[in-house]
Coordinates of C-alpha atoms in Angstrom, one line a residue:
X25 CA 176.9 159.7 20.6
X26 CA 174.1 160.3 18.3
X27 CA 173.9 161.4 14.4
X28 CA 170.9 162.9 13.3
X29 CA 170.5 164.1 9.6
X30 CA 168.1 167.0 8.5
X31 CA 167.6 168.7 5.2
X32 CA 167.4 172.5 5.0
X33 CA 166.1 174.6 2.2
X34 CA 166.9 177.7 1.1
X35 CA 171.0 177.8 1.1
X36 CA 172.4 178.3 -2.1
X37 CA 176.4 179.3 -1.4
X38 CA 179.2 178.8 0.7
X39 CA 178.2 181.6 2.8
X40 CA 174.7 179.8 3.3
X41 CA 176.7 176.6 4.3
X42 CA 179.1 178.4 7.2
X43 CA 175.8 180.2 9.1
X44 CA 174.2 176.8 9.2
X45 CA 177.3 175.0 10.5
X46 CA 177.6 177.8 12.9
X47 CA 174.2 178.3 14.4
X48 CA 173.8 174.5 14.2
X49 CA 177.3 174.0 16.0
X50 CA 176.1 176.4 19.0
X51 CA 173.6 173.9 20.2
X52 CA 174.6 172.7 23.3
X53 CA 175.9 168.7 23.0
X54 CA 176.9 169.4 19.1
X55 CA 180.4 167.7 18.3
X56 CA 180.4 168.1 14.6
X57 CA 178.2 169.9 12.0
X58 CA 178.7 168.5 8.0
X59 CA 176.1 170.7 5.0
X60 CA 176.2 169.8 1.9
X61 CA 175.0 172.1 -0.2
X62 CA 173.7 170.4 -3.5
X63 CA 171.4 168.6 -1.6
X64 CA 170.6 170.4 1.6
X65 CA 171.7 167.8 4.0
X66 CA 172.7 168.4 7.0
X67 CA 174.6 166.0 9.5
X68 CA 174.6 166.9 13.2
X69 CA 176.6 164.9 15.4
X70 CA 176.2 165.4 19.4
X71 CA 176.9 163.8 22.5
X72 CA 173.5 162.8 22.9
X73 CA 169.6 163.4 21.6
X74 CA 169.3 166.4 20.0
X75 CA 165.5 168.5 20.3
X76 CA 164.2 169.1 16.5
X77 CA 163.2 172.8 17.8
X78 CA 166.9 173.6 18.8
X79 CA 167.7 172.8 15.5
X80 CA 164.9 174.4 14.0
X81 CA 165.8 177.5 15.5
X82 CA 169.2 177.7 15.0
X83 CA 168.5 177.0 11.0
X84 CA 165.8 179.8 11.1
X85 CA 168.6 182.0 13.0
X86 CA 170.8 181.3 9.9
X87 CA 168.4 182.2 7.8
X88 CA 167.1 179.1 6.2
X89 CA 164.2 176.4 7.4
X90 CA 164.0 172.8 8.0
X91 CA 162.1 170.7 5.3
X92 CA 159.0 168.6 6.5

């Protein structure tokens, strides 16, 4: 089990909040996907090591980006 925190610019709603949670939760290994919005955190849980460019592009899917 690994938990791996990100932060994503750009969302600024709910609605922003459920397409990251959703692209993010498609990633193979994901168990559980928690945004919060005020400060653009974003906590992936997954069975194992997750690749930075699968969650890159399945924030830039949403819509959004990955901060540096």
């Amino acid at each position: 089990m690994a938990t791996t925190t990100y932060t994503v610019t750009g969302m600024t709603c709910g609605h922003c909040v459920s397409s990251v949670k959703q692209e993010i939760g498609k990633i193979n290994g994901v168990t559980s996907v928690d945004v919060d919005l005020a400060s653009g955190l974003v906590r992936v849980d997954s069975a194992g090591e997750l690749a930075d460019t699968d969650v890159a592009a399945a924030v830039d899917e949403a819509g959004y980006a990955l901060s540096a």
